Amino acid sequence: MHPQPFIKWLGGKRRLLPRVLPRLAPVADEGVRYVEPFVGGGAVFFALRGLGFEGPALLNDLCAPLVNAYRMVRDEPRATYQAFRGYADANDRETYYQARGTPPVPYRTPADDVRGDQAVAWAAWFLYMNRAGFNGLWRENKSGRLNTPYGDGKPIKAPSWDVLWAASRVLQGVEIRHGSFEGVEVGPGDVVYADPPYLPLTRTASFVAYTRAGFGGVDQLRLAEWCTAGAHVVLSNAGHADSVACFSGKATRTETFEAPRSISCKGDERDPVREYLFTFEATP
């Protein structure tokens, strides 16, 4: 099986791979390190591995349970899958809310502080929350607690063992870090794909709370500066005027196109939105 994302993640880039992958062509060069400061669902990373890129990689995210799940799928795939099935086989509304309120690891625990069986249990819990919650949404309140409501209650069939095993194989040797994008040092010889949370296009479309800190306009400005550190960076973002202003002035290339929206719970209400790809060329 070709490697593929093992979680659902709003804003995932599977549909945009034909646009994104050609902008990452230098990743095929020998000695290049691939970096994602906002790994999320990891669609671009898994696609590159599926295309044969075997070079070093660094995956980072500020969401601690997400980072722990990546580590456990890499290091303990069988134990993680078996623990996840224990949740999934008992899935119902009561099970979901009880599990959401009593995670194996207290909310706001750094990923680096969790090891062994506790880390496996936390990863299985995260996978269950991700699959049983509404529309794959991971949303934290200001206290850092998950507040995604229960989903449709359908039997949970994914991620399958084959999917986890394929992901585990290509994650071997990959550095997986927990923290802000600013803690990730990049420079010449690195190829970066950055997919930060987008600024909401309307007042009611606020889906930046993947962590309790959120990701607002000031963060976008900081990210624009980070992108000029000398690496080859491809950054995706929606057509919010403030985001375009942040990145277009520093990028060496800007591409825009229409892309499907994946937020609405009703498929027929997912109107296309304007999407941008900003490229920041590497400097010697």
Short mmCIF file of N, CA and C in Angstrom, two decimals, residues 102-195:
data_model
loop_
_atom_site.label_atom_id
_atom_site.label_comp_id
_atom_site.label_asym_id
_atom_site.label_seq_id
_atom_site.Cartn_x
_atom_site.Cartn_y
_atom_site.Cartn_z
N THR A 102 -11.85 12.46 29.69
CA THR A 102 -10.85 11.77 30.52
C THR A 102 -9.74 11.19 29.63
N PRO A 103 -8.94 12.04 29.00
CA PRO A 103 -7.85 11.52 28.16
C PRO A 103 -6.80 10.81 29.01
N PRO A 104 -6.05 9.88 28.42
CA PRO A 104 -5.01 9.16 29.17
C PRO A 104 -3.92 10.08 29.69
N VAL A 105 -3.76 11.22 29.05
CA VAL A 105 -2.76 12.22 29.43
C VAL A 105 -3.49 13.53 29.64
N PRO A 106 -3.22 14.25 30.73
CA PRO A 106 -3.92 15.52 30.95
C PRO A 106 -3.76 16.48 29.78
N TYR A 107 -4.79 17.22 29.51
CA TYR A 107 -4.71 18.24 28.48
C TYR A 107 -3.56 19.20 28.78
N ARG A 108 -2.94 19.72 27.72
CA ARG A 108 -1.85 20.68 27.76
C ARG A 108 -0.52 20.05 28.16
N THR A 109 -0.45 18.73 28.15
CA THR A 109 0.83 18.06 28.43
C THR A 109 1.72 18.12 27.20
N PRO A 110 2.97 18.56 27.31
CA PRO A 110 3.87 18.55 26.15
C PRO A 110 4.13 17.13 25.66
N ALA A 111 4.23 16.97 24.36
CA ALA A 111 4.44 15.64 23.79
C ALA A 111 5.74 15.02 24.28
N ASP A 112 6.76 15.82 24.54
CA ASP A 112 8.06 15.28 24.95
C ASP A 112 8.04 14.71 26.37
N ASP A 113 6.97 14.97 27.13
CA ASP A 113 6.90 14.50 28.51
C ASP A 113 6.23 13.13 28.65
N VAL A 114 5.83 12.52 27.54
CA VAL A 114 5.05 11.29 27.60
C VAL A 114 5.83 10.17 26.91
N ARG A 115 5.90 9.01 27.57
CA ARG A 115 6.66 7.88 27.04
C ARG A 115 5.90 6.57 27.28
N GLY A 116 6.37 5.52 26.63
CA GLY A 116 5.93 4.16 26.90
C GLY A 116 4.45 3.91 26.67
N ASP A 117 3.86 3.10 27.56
CA ASP A 117 2.47 2.71 27.41
C ASP A 117 1.52 3.91 27.44
N GLN A 118 1.89 4.93 28.22
CA GLN A 118 1.05 6.12 28.30
C GLN A 118 0.99 6.84 26.95
N ALA A 119 2.12 6.88 26.25
CA ALA A 119 2.15 7.50 24.93
C ALA A 119 1.32 6.72 23.93
N VAL A 120 1.36 5.39 24.01
CA VAL A 120 0.54 4.55 23.12
C VAL A 120 -0.94 4.80 23.38
N ALA A 121 -1.33 4.84 24.66
CA ALA A 121 -2.73 5.07 25.01
C ALA A 121 -3.19 6.44 24.54
N TRP A 122 -2.32 7.43 24.65
CA TRP A 122 -2.66 8.79 24.21
C TRP A 122 -2.85 8.83 22.70
N ALA A 123 -1.99 8.14 21.96
CA ALA A 123 -2.11 8.11 20.50
C ALA A 123 -3.40 7.43 20.07
N ALA A 124 -3.75 6.31 20.73
CA ALA A 124 -5.01 5.62 20.40
C ALA A 124 -6.21 6.51 20.70
N TRP A 125 -6.17 7.19 21.82
CA TRP A 125 -7.25 8.13 22.19
C TRP A 125 -7.38 9.22 21.14
N PHE A 126 -6.25 9.79 20.70
CA PHE A 126 -6.29 10.84 19.69
C PHE A 126 -6.90 10.33 18.38
N LEU A 127 -6.49 9.14 17.95
CA LEU A 127 -7.04 8.60 16.71
C LEU A 127 -8.55 8.40 16.83
N TYR A 128 -9.01 7.96 18.00
CA TYR A 128 -10.44 7.79 18.19
C TYR A 128 -11.17 9.13 18.19
N MET A 129 -10.64 10.11 18.89
CA MET A 129 -11.25 11.45 18.88
C MET A 129 -11.32 11.99 17.46
N ASN A 130 -10.27 11.77 16.70
CA ASN A 130 -10.20 12.26 15.33
C ASN A 130 -11.24 11.60 14.43
N ARG A 131 -11.46 10.30 14.63
CA ARG A 131 -12.37 9.57 13.75
C ARG A 131 -13.83 9.65 14.20
N ALA A 132 -14.06 9.77 15.51
CA ALA A 132 -15.44 9.77 16.01
C ALA A 132 -16.00 11.17 16.15
N GLY A 133 -15.13 12.19 16.22
CA GLY A 133 -15.60 13.57 16.36
C GLY A 133 -16.16 14.11 15.06
N PHE A 134 -16.82 15.25 15.15
CA PHE A 134 -17.48 15.86 14.00
C PHE A 134 -16.49 16.22 12.90
N ASN A 135 -16.64 15.59 11.74
CA ASN A 135 -15.96 15.99 10.51
C ASN A 135 -14.43 16.01 10.61
N GLY A 136 -13.87 15.23 11.54
CA GLY A 136 -12.42 15.21 11.67
C GLY A 136 -11.83 16.49 12.25
N LEU A 137 -12.67 17.31 12.85
CA LEU A 137 -12.21 18.60 13.36
C LEU A 137 -11.49 18.45 14.69
N TRP A 138 -10.28 18.98 14.79
CA TRP A 138 -9.59 19.09 16.07
C TRP A 138 -9.65 20.55 16.49
N ARG A 139 -10.33 20.83 17.57
CA ARG A 139 -10.53 22.22 18.01
C ARG A 139 -10.36 22.30 19.51
N GLU A 140 -9.47 23.17 19.96
CA GLU A 140 -9.21 23.34 21.38
C GLU A 140 -9.76 24.67 21.88
N ASN A 141 -10.31 24.67 23.11
CA ASN A 141 -10.73 25.92 23.70
C ASN A 141 -9.53 26.61 24.35
N LYS A 142 -9.77 27.74 25.00
CA LYS A 142 -8.66 28.52 25.55
C LYS A 142 -7.96 27.82 26.71
N SER A 143 -8.60 26.80 27.27
CA SER A 143 -7.96 26.01 28.32
C SER A 143 -7.15 24.85 27.75
N GLY A 144 -7.15 24.72 26.43
CA GLY A 144 -6.40 23.66 25.79
C GLY A 144 -7.12 22.33 25.74
N ARG A 145 -8.43 22.33 26.01
CA ARG A 145 -9.21 21.09 26.02
C ARG A 145 -9.96 20.94 24.69
N LEU A 146 -10.01 19.72 24.21
CA LEU A 146 -10.76 19.42 22.99
C LEU A 146 -12.24 19.70 23.22
N ASN A 147 -12.87 20.44 22.29
CA ASN A 147 -14.31 20.68 22.43
C ASN A 147 -15.09 20.34 21.16
N THR A 148 -14.52 19.47 20.34
CA THR A 148 -15.22 19.01 19.14
C THR A 148 -16.40 18.12 19.53
N PRO A 149 -17.59 18.36 18.99
CA PRO A 149 -18.73 17.51 19.34
C PRO A 149 -18.64 16.14 18.67
N TYR A 150 -19.49 15.24 19.14
CA TYR A 150 -19.56 13.89 18.58
C TYR A 150 -20.01 13.96 17.12
N GLY A 151 -19.54 13.01 16.32
CA GLY A 151 -19.87 12.98 14.90
C GLY A 151 -21.16 12.26 14.59
N ASP A 152 -21.17 11.52 13.49
CA ASP A 152 -22.42 10.92 13.00
C ASP A 152 -22.73 9.57 13.62
N GLY A 153 -21.82 8.99 14.40
CA GLY A 153 -22.08 7.72 15.07
C GLY A 153 -21.94 6.49 14.19
N LYS A 154 -21.47 6.65 12.95
CA LYS A 154 -21.31 5.50 12.07
C LYS A 154 -20.14 4.64 12.55
N PRO A 155 -20.15 3.33 12.23
CA PRO A 155 -19.05 2.47 12.63
C PRO A 155 -17.71 3.00 12.12
N ILE A 156 -16.70 2.92 12.95
CA ILE A 156 -15.38 3.45 12.61
C ILE A 156 -14.54 2.34 11.99
N LYS A 157 -14.16 2.49 10.75
CA LYS A 157 -13.39 1.47 10.06
C LYS A 157 -11.95 1.90 9.81
N ALA A 158 -11.65 3.16 9.95
CA ALA A 158 -10.32 3.66 9.61
C ALA A 158 -9.75 4.42 10.81
N PRO A 159 -8.42 4.53 10.90
CA PRO A 159 -7.44 3.99 9.96
C PRO A 159 -7.27 2.49 10.11
N SER A 160 -7.12 1.81 8.99
CA SER A 160 -6.92 0.37 9.02
C SER A 160 -5.48 0.05 9.41
N TRP A 161 -5.24 -1.21 9.73
CA TRP A 161 -3.88 -1.63 10.05
C TRP A 161 -2.95 -1.41 8.87
N ASP A 162 -3.43 -1.69 7.66
CA ASP A 162 -2.59 -1.50 6.48
C ASP A 162 -2.15 -0.04 6.33
N VAL A 163 -3.08 0.88 6.60
CA VAL A 163 -2.75 2.30 6.50
C VAL A 163 -1.71 2.69 7.55
N LEU A 164 -1.91 2.24 8.79
CA LEU A 164 -0.95 2.57 9.84
C LEU A 164 0.42 1.96 9.56
N TRP A 165 0.43 0.74 9.07
CA TRP A 165 1.70 0.08 8.80
C TRP A 165 2.45 0.77 7.67
N ALA A 166 1.73 1.16 6.62
CA ALA A 166 2.38 1.86 5.50
C ALA A 166 2.94 3.20 5.98
N ALA A 167 2.18 3.90 6.83
CA ALA A 167 2.66 5.17 7.37
C ALA A 167 3.87 4.95 8.26
N SER A 168 3.83 3.92 9.09
CA SER A 168 4.94 3.63 9.99
C SER A 168 6.24 3.39 9.23
N ARG A 169 6.15 2.66 8.13
CA ARG A 169 7.35 2.35 7.34
C ARG A 169 8.04 3.62 6.86
N VAL A 170 7.27 4.57 6.32
CA VAL A 170 7.90 5.76 5.75
C VAL A 170 8.24 6.81 6.80
N LEU A 171 7.74 6.62 8.03
CA LEU A 171 8.10 7.54 9.12
C LEU A 171 9.39 7.12 9.82
N GLN A 172 9.92 5.94 9.50
CA GLN A 172 11.16 5.50 10.13
C GLN A 172 12.29 6.50 9.83
N GLY A 173 12.99 6.91 10.87
CA GLY A 173 14.09 7.84 10.69
C GLY A 173 13.69 9.29 10.58
N VAL A 174 12.41 9.57 10.57
CA VAL A 174 11.93 10.95 10.46
C VAL A 174 11.94 11.60 11.83
N GLU A 175 12.45 12.82 11.91
CA GLU A 175 12.41 13.59 13.16
C GLU A 175 11.02 14.21 13.31
N ILE A 176 10.38 13.98 14.44
CA ILE A 176 9.03 14.48 14.68
C ILE A 176 9.07 15.35 15.92
N ARG A 177 8.78 16.63 15.75
CA ARG A 177 8.97 17.59 16.82
C ARG A 177 7.66 18.25 17.23
N HIS A 178 7.62 18.66 18.49
CA HIS A 178 6.45 19.37 19.03
C HIS A 178 6.87 20.80 19.38
N GLY A 179 6.23 21.78 18.76
CA GLY A 179 6.54 23.16 19.08
C GLY A 179 6.09 24.10 17.99
N SER A 180 6.37 25.38 18.20
CA SER A 180 6.04 26.41 17.23
C SER A 180 6.92 26.29 16.00
N PHE A 181 6.43 26.81 14.90
CA PHE A 181 7.23 26.81 13.67
C PHE A 181 8.54 27.58 13.86
N GLU A 182 8.53 28.57 14.75
CA GLU A 182 9.73 29.39 14.94
C GLU A 182 10.86 28.62 15.59
N GLY A 183 10.56 27.48 16.21
CA GLY A 183 11.61 26.65 16.78
C GLY A 183 12.26 25.73 15.77
N VAL A 184 11.76 25.73 14.54
CA VAL A 184 12.31 24.89 13.47
C VAL A 184 13.30 25.73 12.66
N GLU A 185 14.56 25.39 12.73
CA GLU A 185 15.59 26.13 12.00
C GLU A 185 15.76 25.54 10.61
N VAL A 186 15.67 26.40 9.62
CA VAL A 186 15.83 25.97 8.23
C VAL A 186 16.81 26.91 7.53
N GLY A 187 17.33 26.43 6.42
CA GLY A 187 18.26 27.24 5.65
C GLY A 187 18.56 26.57 4.33
N PRO A 188 19.61 27.01 3.64
CA PRO A 188 19.98 26.40 2.35
C PRO A 188 20.13 24.89 2.48
N GLY A 189 19.61 24.17 1.52
CA GLY A 189 19.63 22.72 1.58
C GLY A 189 18.36 22.11 2.12
N ASP A 190 17.44 22.96 2.59
CA ASP A 190 16.14 22.49 3.07
C ASP A 190 15.05 22.85 2.08
N VAL A 191 14.10 21.96 1.91
CA VAL A 191 12.89 22.23 1.14
C VAL A 191 11.72 22.14 2.09
N VAL A 192 10.91 23.18 2.14
CA VAL A 192 9.87 23.33 3.16
C VAL A 192 8.50 23.46 2.51
N TYR A 193 7.54 22.73 3.07
CA TYR A 193 6.14 22.99 2.74
C TYR A 193 5.45 23.46 4.00
N ALA A 194 4.89 24.66 3.96
CA ALA A 194 4.22 25.26 5.12
C ALA A 194 2.74 25.42 4.82
N ASP A 195 1.92 24.84 5.68
CA ASP A 195 0.46 24.93 5.52
C ASP A 195 -0.14 25.38 6.85
#
